[in-house]
One Martini backbone bead per residue (centre of mass of N, CA, C, O) as a GRO file, in nm:
protein
  457
    1UNK     BB    1   9.119  11.190  11.190
    2UNK     BB    2   8.789  11.155  11.165
    3UNK     BB    3   8.525  11.289  11.047
    4UNK     BB    4   8.205  11.360  11.183
    5UNK     BB    5   8.046  11.351  10.895
    6UNK     BB    6   8.087  11.034  10.915
    7UNK     BB    7   7.850  10.802  11.015
    8UNK     BB    8   8.021  10.517  10.952
    9UNK     BB    9   8.303  10.556  10.964
   10UNK     BB   10   8.559  10.364  10.922
   11UNK     BB   11   8.691  10.233  10.609
   12UNK     BB   12   8.801  10.047  10.368
   13UNK     BB   13   8.967  10.110  10.102
   14UNK     BB   14   8.907  10.051   9.743
   15UNK     BB   15   8.628   9.865   9.750
   16UNK     BB   16   8.664   9.619   9.999
   17UNK     BB   17   8.427   9.637  10.156
   18UNK     BB   18   8.132   9.609  10.265
   19UNK     BB   19   7.861   9.575  10.070
   20UNK     BB   20   7.649   9.717  10.242
   21UNK     BB   21   7.804   9.985  10.279
   22UNK     BB   22   7.829  10.050   9.978
   23UNK     BB   23   7.524  10.062   9.918
   24UNK     BB   24   7.458  10.284  10.120
   25UNK     BB   25   7.649  10.502  10.006
   26UNK     BB   26   7.520  10.506   9.715
   27UNK     BB   27   7.226  10.585   9.814
   28UNK     BB   28   7.343  10.774  10.065
   29UNK     BB   29   7.439  11.092  10.092
   30UNK     BB   30   7.607  11.304  10.252
   31UNK     BB   31   7.665  11.632  10.287
   32UNK     BB   32   7.973  11.608  10.278
   33UNK     BB   33   7.990  11.445  10.011
   34UNK     BB   34   7.854  11.655   9.832
   35UNK     BB   35   8.067  11.878   9.880
   36UNK     BB   36   8.304  11.721   9.766
   37UNK     BB   37   8.192  11.691   9.480
   38UNK     BB   38   8.170  11.991   9.415
   39UNK     BB   39   8.468  12.061   9.453
   40UNK     BB   40   8.591  11.856   9.252
   41UNK     BB   41   8.433  11.950   9.002
   42UNK     BB   42   8.541  12.242   8.997
   43UNK     BB   43   8.846  12.169   8.954
   44UNK     BB   44   8.823  11.992   8.703
   45UNK     BB   45   8.689  12.200   8.519
   46UNK     BB   46   8.868  12.453   8.560
   47UNK     BB   47   9.154  12.333   8.505
   48UNK     BB   48   9.095  12.219   8.215
   49UNK     BB   49   9.021  12.492   8.090
   50UNK     BB   50   9.288  12.638   8.156
   51UNK     BB   51   9.467  12.432   7.999
   52UNK     BB   52   9.301  12.435   7.701
   53UNK     BB   53   9.264  12.743   7.607
   54UNK     BB   54   9.539  12.794   7.442
   55UNK     BB   55   9.542  12.634   7.169
   56UNK     BB   56   9.395  12.820   6.938
   57UNK     BB   57   9.584  13.118   7.000
   58UNK     BB   58   9.864  13.138   7.146
   59UNK     BB   59  10.077  13.066   6.925
   60UNK     BB   60  10.020  13.317   6.750
   61UNK     BB   61  10.084  13.532   6.968
   62UNK     BB   62  10.375  13.434   7.030
   63UNK     BB   63  10.491  13.488   6.749
   64UNK     BB   64  10.447  13.799   6.760
   65UNK     BB   65  10.658  13.799   7.024
   66UNK     BB   66  10.913  13.597   6.923
   67UNK     BB   67  10.830  13.298   6.929
   68UNK     BB   68  10.911  12.993   6.874
   69UNK     BB   69  10.811  12.673   6.827
   70UNK     BB   70  10.997  12.557   7.042
   71UNK     BB   71  10.918  12.749   7.272
   72UNK     BB   72  10.617  12.688   7.271
   73UNK     BB   73  10.656  12.389   7.344
   74UNK     BB   74  10.798  12.451   7.619
   75UNK     BB   75  10.561  12.600   7.749
   76UNK     BB   76  10.381  12.350   7.745
   77UNK     BB   77  10.586  12.132   7.873
   78UNK     BB   78  10.648  12.263   8.160
   79UNK     BB   79  10.388  12.184   8.298
   80UNK     BB   80  10.439  11.878   8.333
   81UNK     BB   81  10.710  11.894   8.483
   82UNK     BB   82  10.600  12.063   8.737
   83UNK     BB   83  10.371  11.874   8.806
   84UNK     BB   84  10.548  11.637   8.883
   85UNK     BB   85  10.712  11.768   9.115
   86UNK     BB   86  10.469  11.877   9.283
   87UNK     BB   87  10.318  11.609   9.335
   88UNK     BB   88  10.537  11.481   9.514
   89UNK     BB   89  10.546  11.698   9.734
   90UNK     BB   90  10.240  11.717   9.808
   91UNK     BB   91  10.202  11.416   9.874
   92UNK     BB   92  10.407  11.408  10.112
   93UNK     BB   93  10.279  11.703  10.255
   94UNK     BB   94   9.969  11.697  10.306
   95UNK     BB   95   9.941  11.673  10.618
   96UNK     BB   96  10.110  11.925  10.692
   97UNK     BB   97   9.936  12.135  10.525
   98UNK     BB   98   9.658  12.045  10.425
   99UNK     BB   99   9.402  11.966  10.224
  100UNK     BB  100   9.224  12.222  10.218
  101UNK     BB  101   9.444  12.435  10.179
  102UNK     BB  102   9.564  12.316   9.920
  103UNK     BB  103   9.311  12.339   9.749
  104UNK     BB  104   9.245  12.645   9.780
  105UNK     BB  105   9.523  12.760   9.705
  106UNK     BB  106   9.541  12.631   9.424
  107UNK     BB  107   9.288  12.770   9.308
  108UNK     BB  108   9.371  13.064   9.355
  109UNK     BB  109   9.635  13.065   9.190
  110UNK     BB  110   9.516  12.964   8.922
  111UNK     BB  111   9.325  13.203   8.878
  112UNK     BB  112   9.540  13.429   8.889
  113UNK     BB  113   9.731  13.327   8.650
  114UNK     BB  114   9.512  13.335   8.435
  115UNK     BB  115   9.481  13.639   8.441
  116UNK     BB  116   9.781  13.703   8.378
  117UNK     BB  117   9.781  13.575   8.094
  118UNK     BB  118   9.587  13.811   7.978
  119UNK     BB  119   9.843  14.042   8.008
  120UNK     BB  120  10.090  13.949   7.820
  121UNK     BB  121  10.038  14.141   7.567
  122UNK     BB  122  10.180  14.392   7.736
  123UNK     BB  123  10.440  14.268   7.700
  124UNK     BB  124  10.735  14.270   7.589
  125UNK     BB  125  10.899  14.152   7.344
  126UNK     BB  126  11.064  13.853   7.378
  127UNK     BB  127  11.227  13.758   7.659
  128UNK     BB  128  11.014  13.874   7.853
  129UNK     BB  129  10.770  13.720   7.748
  130UNK     BB  130  10.885  13.434   7.774
  131UNK     BB  131  10.947  13.442   8.079
  132UNK     BB  132  10.651  13.497   8.170
  133UNK     BB  133  10.527  13.243   8.050
  134UNK     BB  134  10.688  13.043   8.218
  135UNK     BB  135  10.614  13.148   8.501
  136UNK     BB  136  10.303  13.119   8.482
  137UNK     BB  137  10.296  12.820   8.397
  138UNK     BB  138  10.442  12.705   8.648
  139UNK     BB  139  10.247  12.809   8.864
  140UNK     BB  140  10.001  12.663   8.750
  141UNK     BB  141  10.113  12.374   8.784
  142UNK     BB  142  10.149  12.384   9.094
  143UNK     BB  143   9.854  12.455   9.168
  144UNK     BB  144   9.725  12.211   9.029
  145UNK     BB  145   9.871  11.992   9.194
  146UNK     BB  146   9.758  12.072   9.466
  147UNK     BB  147   9.452  12.044   9.408
  148UNK     BB  148   9.446  11.748   9.294
  149UNK     BB  149   9.580  11.600   9.526
  150UNK     BB  150   9.373  11.686   9.739
  151UNK     BB  151   9.116  11.587   9.593
  152UNK     BB  152   9.182  11.281   9.578
  153UNK     BB  153   9.214  11.241   9.886
  154UNK     BB  154   8.934  11.338   9.976
  155UNK     BB  155   8.769  11.139   9.810
  156UNK     BB  156   8.889  10.876   9.936
  157UNK     BB  157   8.797  10.954  10.225
  158UNK     BB  158   8.479  10.996  10.163
  159UNK     BB  159   8.501  10.721   9.948
  160UNK     BB  160   8.620  10.420  10.033
  161UNK     BB  161   8.401  10.224   9.858
  162UNK     BB  162   8.397  10.449   9.582
  163UNK     BB  163   8.646  10.548   9.418
  164UNK     BB  164   8.597  10.478   9.114
  165UNK     BB  165   8.317  10.598   9.078
  166UNK     BB  166   8.385  10.891   9.154
  167UNK     BB  167   8.628  10.938   8.962
  168UNK     BB  168   8.477  10.867   8.704
  169UNK     BB  169   8.262  11.089   8.728
  170UNK     BB  170   8.474  11.333   8.744
  171UNK     BB  171   8.594  11.289   8.457
  172UNK     BB  172   8.364  11.436   8.316
  173UNK     BB  173   8.469  11.723   8.396
  174UNK     BB  174   8.739  11.702   8.259
  175UNK     BB  175   8.630  11.647   7.975
  176UNK     BB  176   8.456  11.903   7.960
  177UNK     BB  177   8.694  12.101   7.983
  178UNK     BB  178   8.841  11.999   7.723
  179UNK     BB  179   8.598  12.059   7.533
  180UNK     BB  180   8.531  12.369   7.610
  181UNK     BB  181   8.790  12.535   7.605
  182UNK     BB  182   8.870  12.581   7.300
  183UNK     BB  183   8.597  12.699   7.187
  184UNK     BB  184   8.566  12.924   7.397
  185UNK     BB  185   8.837  13.060   7.349
  186UNK     BB  186   8.799  13.114   7.044
  187UNK     BB  187   8.543  13.287   7.067
  188UNK     BB  188   8.651  13.510   7.260
  189UNK     BB  189   8.889  13.592   7.082
  190UNK     BB  190   8.726  13.679   6.828
  191UNK     BB  191   8.532  13.885   6.987
  192UNK     BB  192   8.755  14.028   7.229
  193UNK     BB  193   9.028  13.891   7.247
  194UNK     BB  194   9.294  13.793   7.444
  195UNK     BB  195   9.207  13.863   7.746
  196UNK     BB  196   8.914  13.751   7.809
  197UNK     BB  197   8.943  13.441   7.845
  198UNK     BB  198   9.130  13.456   8.099
  199UNK     BB  199   8.977  13.652   8.285
  200UNK     BB  200   8.708  13.502   8.298
  201UNK     BB  201   8.810  13.223   8.394
  202UNK     BB  202   8.971  13.322   8.642
  203UNK     BB  203   8.725  13.448   8.790
  204UNK     BB  204   8.561  13.189   8.819
  205UNK     BB  205   8.768  13.040   8.992
  206UNK     BB  206   8.778  13.257   9.221
  207UNK     BB  207   8.471  13.229   9.297
  208UNK     BB  208   8.513  12.922   9.406
  209UNK     BB  209   8.677  12.964   9.666
  210UNK     BB  210   8.467  13.051   9.889
  211UNK     BB  211   8.290  12.804   9.852
  212UNK     BB  212   8.512  12.592   9.938
  213UNK     BB  213   8.568  12.713  10.219
  214UNK     BB  214   8.276  12.638  10.326
  215UNK     BB  215   8.221  12.318  10.220
  216UNK     BB  216   8.489  12.196  10.285
  217UNK     BB  217   8.622  11.958  10.451
  218UNK     BB  218   8.830  11.881  10.745
  219UNK     BB  219   9.101  11.677  10.726
  220UNK     BB  220   9.278  11.468  10.957
  221UNK     BB  221   9.629  11.359  11.015
  222UNK     BB  222   9.892  11.159  11.050
  223UNK     BB  223  10.195  11.110  10.979
  224UNK     BB  224  10.378  10.908  10.783
  225UNK     BB  225  10.647  10.656  10.721
  226UNK     BB  226  10.617  10.666  10.424
  227UNK     BB  227  10.719  10.651  10.075
  228UNK     BB  228  10.753  10.666   9.741
  229UNK     BB  229  10.966  10.446   9.718
  230UNK     BB  230  10.802  10.219   9.868
  231UNK     BB  231  10.574  10.229   9.653
  232UNK     BB  232  10.726  10.196   9.366
  233UNK     BB  233  10.872   9.905   9.442
  234UNK     BB  234  10.619   9.780   9.401
  235UNK     BB  235  10.544   9.581   9.150
  236UNK     BB  236  10.251   9.662   9.086
  237UNK     BB  237  10.300   9.969   9.088
  238UNK     BB  238  10.513   9.974   8.863
  239UNK     BB  239  10.326   9.861   8.636
  240UNK     BB  240  10.101  10.073   8.662
  241UNK     BB  241  10.284  10.311   8.598
  242UNK     BB  242  10.338  10.226   8.307
  243UNK     BB  243  10.044  10.248   8.217
  244UNK     BB  244   9.990  10.547   8.281
  245UNK     BB  245  10.218  10.664   8.104
  246UNK     BB  246  10.123  10.547   7.831
  247UNK     BB  247   9.842  10.686   7.826
  248UNK     BB  248   9.935  10.978   7.860
  249UNK     BB  249  10.117  10.977   7.609
  250UNK     BB  250   9.889  10.927   7.405
  251UNK     BB  251   9.740  11.189   7.450
  252UNK     BB  252   9.989  11.378   7.402
  253UNK     BB  253  10.055  11.288   7.109
  254UNK     BB  254   9.791  11.419   6.975
  255UNK     BB  255   9.824  11.726   7.005
  256UNK     BB  256  10.062  11.787   6.773
  257UNK     BB  257   9.951  11.567   6.533
  258UNK     BB  258   9.648  11.528   6.451
  259UNK     BB  259   9.581  11.801   6.320
  260UNK     BB  260   9.795  11.784   6.096
  261UNK     BB  261   9.696  11.520   5.969
  262UNK     BB  262   9.405  11.607   5.900
  263UNK     BB  263   9.474  11.852   5.723
  264UNK     BB  264   9.655  11.690   5.518
  265UNK     BB  265   9.467  11.433   5.446
  266UNK     BB  266   9.150  11.583   5.437
  267UNK     BB  267   9.112  11.897   5.402
  268UNK     BB  268   9.016  12.044   5.646
  269UNK     BB  269   8.885  12.272   5.815
  270UNK     BB  270   8.994  12.413   6.103
  271UNK     BB  271   8.711  12.403   6.256
  272UNK     BB  272   8.688  12.069   6.233
  273UNK     BB  273   8.917  11.951   6.408
  274UNK     BB  274   8.784  11.965   6.693
  275UNK     BB  275   8.565  11.746   6.626
  276UNK     BB  276   8.757  11.504   6.624
  277UNK     BB  277   8.829  11.522   6.933
  278UNK     BB  278   8.544  11.462   7.050
  279UNK     BB  279   8.543  11.154   7.035
  280UNK     BB  280   8.744  11.112   7.267
  281UNK     BB  281   8.629  11.293   7.496
  282UNK     BB  282   8.334  11.182   7.510
  283UNK     BB  283   8.388  10.879   7.554
  284UNK     BB  284   8.546  10.920   7.817
  285UNK     BB  285   8.329  11.079   7.975
  286UNK     BB  286   8.100  10.855   7.957
  287UNK     BB  287   8.264  10.586   8.049
  288UNK     BB  288   8.395  10.639   8.329
  289UNK     BB  289   8.154  10.595   8.526
  290UNK     BB  290   8.101  10.299   8.437
  291UNK     BB  291   8.379  10.186   8.511
  292UNK     BB  292   8.372  10.269   8.810
  293UNK     BB  293   8.124  10.103   8.890
  294UNK     BB  294   8.234   9.827   8.804
  295UNK     BB  295   8.492   9.836   8.985
  296UNK     BB  296   8.330   9.845   9.261
  297UNK     BB  297   8.131   9.601   9.226
  298UNK     BB  298   8.398   9.441   9.074
  299UNK     BB  299   8.712   9.423   9.181
  300UNK     BB  300   8.820   9.165   9.019
  301UNK     BB  301   8.813   9.336   8.731
  302UNK     BB  302   9.036   9.551   8.730
  303UNK     BB  303   9.281   9.404   8.608
  304UNK     BB  304   9.132   9.350   8.326
  305UNK     BB  305   9.073   9.638   8.253
  306UNK     BB  306   9.364   9.725   8.239
  307UNK     BB  307   9.465   9.526   8.024
  308UNK     BB  308   9.245   9.552   7.793
  309UNK     BB  309   9.262   9.855   7.766
  310UNK     BB  310   9.555   9.857   7.663
  311UNK     BB  311   9.522   9.668   7.417
  312UNK     BB  312   9.312   9.841   7.272
  313UNK     BB  313   9.482  10.094   7.254
  314UNK     BB  314   9.699   9.972   7.075
  315UNK     BB  315   9.510   9.914   6.836
  316UNK     BB  316   9.425  10.209   6.785
  317UNK     BB  317   9.712  10.314   6.700
  318UNK     BB  318   9.743  10.123   6.460
  319UNK     BB  319   9.461  10.244   6.317
  320UNK     BB  320   9.494  10.558   6.299
  321UNK     BB  321   9.646  10.596   6.025
  322UNK     BB  322   9.741  10.354   5.944
  323UNK     BB  323   9.956  10.123   5.955
  324UNK     BB  324  10.137  10.027   5.683
  325UNK     BB  325  10.132   9.704   5.741
  326UNK     BB  326   9.803   9.689   5.701
  327UNK     BB  327   9.689   9.806   5.429
  328UNK     BB  328   9.508  10.071   5.506
  329UNK     BB  329   9.300  10.311   5.433
  330UNK     BB  330   9.264  10.636   5.502
  331UNK     BB  331   8.980  10.742   5.706
  332UNK     BB  332   8.771  10.946   5.871
  333UNK     BB  333   8.570  10.744   6.003
  334UNK     BB  334   8.791  10.563   6.124
  335UNK     BB  335   8.929  10.772   6.302
  336UNK     BB  336   8.684  10.842   6.480
  337UNK     BB  337   8.624  10.554   6.579
  338UNK     BB  338   8.901  10.510   6.717
  339UNK     BB  339   8.875  10.746   6.918
  340UNK     BB  340   8.628  10.635   7.066
  341UNK     BB  341   8.760  10.369   7.158
  342UNK     BB  342   8.999  10.503   7.305
  343UNK     BB  343   8.833  10.644   7.527
  344UNK     BB  344   8.727  10.380   7.653
  345UNK     BB  345   9.000  10.227   7.702
  346UNK     BB  346   9.128  10.440   7.883
  347UNK     BB  347   8.916  10.417   8.110
  348UNK     BB  348   8.967  10.115   8.176
  349UNK     BB  349   9.265  10.176   8.285
  350UNK     BB  350   9.253  10.437   8.473
  351UNK     BB  351   9.027  10.408   8.690
  352UNK     BB  352   9.151  10.141   8.842
  353UNK     BB  353   9.439  10.240   8.929
  354UNK     BB  354   9.402  10.380   9.201
  355UNK     BB  355   9.271  10.146   9.372
  356UNK     BB  356   9.504   9.947   9.315
  357UNK     BB  357   9.728  10.105   9.457
  358UNK     BB  358   9.586  10.134   9.731
  359UNK     BB  359   9.549   9.831   9.797
  360UNK     BB  360   9.851   9.761   9.776
  361UNK     BB  361   9.946   9.941  10.004
  362UNK     BB  362   9.778   9.804  10.232
  363UNK     BB  363   9.892   9.514  10.191
  364UNK     BB  364  10.200   9.658  10.257
  365UNK     BB  365  10.150   9.852  10.535
  366UNK     BB  366   9.992  10.092  10.479
  367UNK     BB  367   9.829  10.335  10.607
  368UNK     BB  368   9.510  10.449  10.698
  369UNK     BB  369   9.502  10.761  10.525
  370UNK     BB  370   9.611  11.067  10.414
  371UNK     BB  371   9.903  10.990  10.368
  372UNK     BB  372   9.857  10.765  10.155
  373UNK     BB  373   9.670  10.928   9.968
  374UNK     BB  374   9.887  11.136   9.897
  375UNK     BB  375  10.088  10.944   9.765
  376UNK     BB  376   9.898  10.834   9.545
  377UNK     BB  377   9.815  11.105   9.419
  378UNK     BB  378  10.100  11.205   9.354
  379UNK     BB  379  10.185  10.969   9.177
  380UNK     BB  380   9.965  10.987   8.966
  381UNK     BB  381  10.031  11.278   8.875
  382UNK     BB  382  10.328  11.227   8.798
  383UNK     BB  383  10.280  11.006   8.583
  384UNK     BB  384  10.103  11.176   8.400
  385UNK     BB  385  10.324  11.394   8.346
  386UNK     BB  386  10.530  11.220   8.206
  387UNK     BB  387  10.347  11.158   7.961
  388UNK     BB  388  10.274  11.461   7.893
  389UNK     BB  389  10.577  11.513   7.813
  390UNK     BB  390  10.656  11.276   7.616
  391UNK     BB  391  10.438  11.271   7.401
  392UNK     BB  392  10.480  11.550   7.252
  393UNK     BB  393  10.784  11.534   7.215
  394UNK     BB  394  10.801  11.261   7.058
  395UNK     BB  395  10.572  11.311   6.857
  396UNK     BB  396  10.693  11.553   6.705
  397UNK     BB  397  10.954  11.410   6.619
  398UNK     BB  398  10.829  11.157   6.473
  399UNK     BB  399  10.657  11.311   6.269
  400UNK     BB  400  10.900  11.435   6.115
  401UNK     BB  401  11.059  11.159   6.055
  402UNK     BB  402  10.799  10.918   6.001
  403UNK     BB  403  10.526  10.998   6.064
  404UNK     BB  404  10.212  10.932   6.184
  405UNK     BB  405  10.175  10.626   6.140
  406UNK     BB  406  10.440  10.527   6.283
  407UNK     BB  407  10.413  10.689   6.545
  408UNK     BB  408  10.146  10.553   6.637
  409UNK     BB  409  10.258  10.264   6.640
  410UNK     BB  410  10.468  10.316   6.864
  411UNK     BB  411  10.259  10.395   7.076
  412UNK     BB  412  10.117  10.117   7.065
  413UNK     BB  413  10.362   9.951   7.162
  414UNK     BB  414  10.367  10.063   7.446
  415UNK     BB  415  10.082   9.968   7.528
  416UNK     BB  416  10.132   9.669   7.466
  417UNK     BB  417  10.361   9.620   7.667
  418UNK     BB  418  10.211   9.708   7.929
  419UNK     BB  419   9.975   9.505   7.899
  420UNK     BB  420  10.140   9.240   7.897
  421UNK     BB  421  10.294   9.281   8.163
  422UNK     BB  422  10.042   9.307   8.340
  423UNK     BB  423   9.918   9.031   8.268
  424UNK     BB  424  10.157   8.856   8.360
  425UNK     BB  425  10.153   8.943   8.653
  426UNK     BB  426   9.862   8.847   8.723
  427UNK     BB  427   9.910   8.548   8.654
  428UNK     BB  428  10.138   8.501   8.859
  429UNK     BB  429   9.978   8.591   9.108
  430UNK     BB  430   9.754   8.378   9.082
  431UNK     BB  431   9.939   8.129   9.095
  432UNK     BB  432  10.069   8.191   9.372
  433UNK     BB  433   9.803   8.191   9.537
  434UNK     BB  434   9.720   7.901   9.474
  435UNK     BB  435   9.969   7.764   9.596
  436UNK     BB  436   9.937   7.885   9.880
  437UNK     BB  437   9.656   7.767   9.934
  438UNK     BB  438   9.732   7.467   9.903
  439UNK     BB  439   9.952   7.464  10.123
  440UNK     BB  440   9.765   7.541  10.359
  441UNK     BB  441   9.575   7.297  10.331
  442UNK     BB  442   9.789   7.080  10.379
  443UNK     BB  443   9.886   7.181  10.656
  444UNK     BB  444   9.609   7.164  10.792
  445UNK     BB  445   9.570   6.856  10.752
  446UNK     BB  446   9.827   6.765  10.905
  447UNK     BB  447   9.747   6.889  11.180
  448UNK     BB  448   9.491   6.723  11.219
  449UNK     BB  449   9.626   6.444  11.215
  450UNK     BB  450   9.820   6.492  11.451
  451UNK     BB  451   9.589   6.547  11.661
  452UNK     BB  452   9.454   6.248  11.619
  453UNK     BB  453   9.665   6.022  11.686
  454UNK     BB  454   9.635   5.969  12.000
  455UNK     BB  455   9.336   5.869  11.977
  456UNK     BB  456   9.396   5.616  11.790
  457UNK     BB  457   9.601   5.485  12.017
   0.00000   0.00000   0.00000
């Protein structure tokens, strides 16, 4: 059932409702909607900071404890793998567990295991330390999947006419978490040692738990009859899934490779490498709300934002090295400019993807409610995790074998393929709908003539 806090009653999700209702919703937020925004912003910011805080110093500490580079990579990579599995499970059983409980429990566990990560330096080195790192990281991934899946579903339920606008705006907090996490973690580590960054951040997340218990509305719904399999085999959803995975893989590809390339190519001090990443993170953070607003105001543009965003992203990876066949000299200003454009183009593709999948699901008979929202949220999280696992894994391997320039070009080829396939699908869909519309008009004209014949005789 719909929460009584929504004064306008149920509306069709995905931004395709009545324009007047959409304008009213965007002008005046109810208290319940404001609370939902606060809750979602807190989990986006907190979870991304917890995720990214490890980068500057954990690998060095893990090496001291006897972990090899391969094992350290697996500790990072297992997060995406278990996030994938957990997103599918929590998306399927969101209604059974309860969206609010899943959100709050996920946040609580995430804060707790972040604190636990801060005391791992007290664990004996060797297999015991490595096993505990895997265990804590896996639990963190599962709790993150629970909170984010619930958050996306609650957002879509609270803002049915403005899904892309709201999610695009909240991506600013995700980007802010990714931007603030590494420098904050590095500063606290240098000033106070290994434990303080994790314990401080974990405690901040834990303090947000009682706040969210008080302000987050409790949405209820009946379990649906549809499954992930019925959703993923829809052709449009399958192609959008390919797009999401390629973009996620692109982000993941840069994690283990870009810093090494910049240090080697431009001889920058280690402290300046993080500033190079800022170009990507800030442009994505700033552009996402604007893309979301455009996507909701003009839903017919979503498909082309998806397609052209992917094609521009493909071009960015070709110029990132740049690819050897372009015969362009690698320069630092060009690299930063390409990262800025990449952040904008990634937002163009990712932000419209959720409402596109949601509207496709409703067009194909999926019920309107938390059950379908849970499936879409879980699928989105799972697809993102697939790319987040493949990107760093393949990126690190290709970097060693063929170098950054060719590896980035291959990543661009993936984005190019998904963009062209998505564009071809939309063109065929448009052509099919035009033919169907013409056929209906012809049939309607024939019926009118048949109805008039007795009168003419």
